[in-house]
mmCIF file of C-alpha atoms in Angstrom:
data_model
loop_
_atom_site.group_PDB
_atom_site.id
_atom_site.type_symbol
_atom_site.label_atom_id
_atom_site.label_comp_id
_atom_site.label_asym_id
_atom_site.label_seq_id
_atom_site.Cartn_x
_atom_site.Cartn_y
_atom_site.Cartn_z
ATOM 1 C CA MET F 209 -18.204 -9.486 82.155
ATOM 2 C CA SER F 210 -21.417 -11.235 81.204
ATOM 3 C CA ALA F 211 -21.997 -14.886 82.026
ATOM 4 C CA VAL F 212 -22.308 -15.824 78.356
ATOM 5 C CA LEU F 213 -18.943 -14.292 77.503
ATOM 6 C CA ARG F 214 -17.332 -16.023 80.498
ATOM 7 C CA GLY F 215 -18.746 -19.341 79.335
ATOM 8 C CA VAL F 216 -17.442 -18.884 75.814
ATOM 9 C CA LEU F 217 -13.980 -17.904 77.026
ATOM 10 C CA SER F 218 -13.733 -20.779 79.492
ATOM 11 C CA SER F 219 -14.882 -23.338 76.909
ATOM 12 C CA SER F 220 -12.308 -22.063 74.399
ATOM 13 C CA ARG F 221 -9.576 -22.317 77.066
ATOM 14 C CA ARG F 222 -10.596 -25.894 77.867
ATOM 15 C CA ALA F 223 -10.497 -26.835 74.207
ATOM 16 C CA GLY F 224 -6.890 -25.631 74.023
ATOM 17 C CA LYS F 225 -5.087 -27.114 71.075
ATOM 18 C CA GLN F 226 -8.225 -28.635 69.554
ATOM 19 C CA LEU F 227 -9.110 -25.283 68.024
ATOM 20 C CA LEU F 228 -5.725 -25.071 66.312
ATOM 21 C CA THR F 229 -5.684 -28.606 64.894
ATOM 22 C CA GLN F 230 -9.024 -28.519 63.095
ATOM 23 C CA LYS F 231 -8.890 -28.547 59.303
ATOM 24 C CA ALA F 232 -11.580 -27.711 56.804
ATOM 25 C CA ASN F 233 -12.690 -30.610 54.644
ATOM 26 C CA ILE F 234 -13.355 -28.764 51.418
ATOM 27 C CA TYR F 235 -12.967 -30.633 48.175
ATOM 28 C CA GLY F 236 -13.446 -29.168 44.719
ATOM 29 C CA LYS F 237 -14.165 -30.652 41.345
ATOM 30 C CA PRO F 238 -13.495 -29.288 37.896
ATOM 31 C CA PRO F 239 -16.395 -27.252 36.478
ATOM 32 C CA LYS F 240 -19.052 -29.142 34.547
ATOM 33 C CA GLU F 241 -19.239 -26.469 31.849
ATOM 34 C CA LYS F 242 -16.679 -23.899 30.815
ATOM 35 C CA ILE F 243 -17.732 -20.271 31.017
ATOM 36 C CA GLY F 244 -16.914 -18.312 27.892
ATOM 37 C CA PRO F 245 -15.432 -14.833 27.703
ATOM 38 C CA LEU F 246 -18.743 -13.264 26.634
ATOM 39 C CA ALA F 247 -20.569 -14.686 29.660
ATOM 40 C CA THR F 248 -17.748 -13.484 31.911
ATOM 41 C CA VAL F 249 -17.905 -9.941 30.525
ATOM 42 C CA VAL F 250 -21.695 -9.816 30.821
ATOM 43 C CA CYS F 251 -21.671 -11.095 34.404
ATOM 44 C CA LEU F 252 -18.937 -8.699 35.507
ATOM 45 C CA SER F 253 -20.704 -5.796 33.807
ATOM 46 C CA VAL F 254 -24.024 -6.538 35.492
ATOM 47 C CA PHE F 255 -22.266 -6.920 38.827
ATOM 48 C CA ALA F 256 -20.410 -3.615 38.433
ATOM 49 C CA VAL F 257 -23.518 -1.712 37.321
ATOM 50 C CA SER F 258 -25.581 -3.131 40.178
ATOM 51 C CA LEU F 259 -22.975 -1.953 42.690
ATOM 52 C CA LEU F 260 -21.853 1.316 41.141
ATOM 53 C CA GLY F 261 -25.175 2.429 39.656
ATOM 54 C CA PRO F 262 -26.907 3.419 42.905
ATOM 55 C CA ALA F 263 -23.747 5.081 44.217
ATOM 56 C CA GLY F 264 -23.400 7.074 41.005
ATOM 57 C CA TRP F 265 -27.040 8.108 41.158
ATOM 58 C CA ILE F 266 -26.648 9.412 44.697
ATOM 59 C CA LEU F 267 -23.418 11.268 43.899
ATOM 60 C CA HIS F 268 -24.953 12.790 40.759
ATOM 61 C CA HIS F 269 -27.974 14.088 42.678
ATOM 62 C CA LEU F 270 -26.039 15.198 45.766
ATOM 63 C CA PRO F 271 -26.550 18.941 45.139
ATOM 64 C CA GLU F 272 -30.306 18.363 45.016
ATOM 65 C CA TYR F 273 -30.210 16.440 48.271
ATOM 66 C CA ARG F 274 -28.283 19.267 49.970
ATOM 67 C CA LYS F 275 -30.916 21.889 49.103
ATOM 68 C CA ARG F 276 -33.317 22.711 51.888
ATOM 69 C CA ASP F 277 -36.757 23.757 50.770
#
């Protein structure tokens, strides 16, 4: 076992219950502006096309990629 890993494990054992009692201090506020349905549809569409577009391109051209010249 490396010395770094031993140090991390021993420090976490010494901390004991401190690791379990920590809480995140995250506070939220209401949004400043409401987002309309049109903006939501546009954003989700752009997000979907940006993720699925390249994958679709690769799958569409897969037979060409398999050919060996």
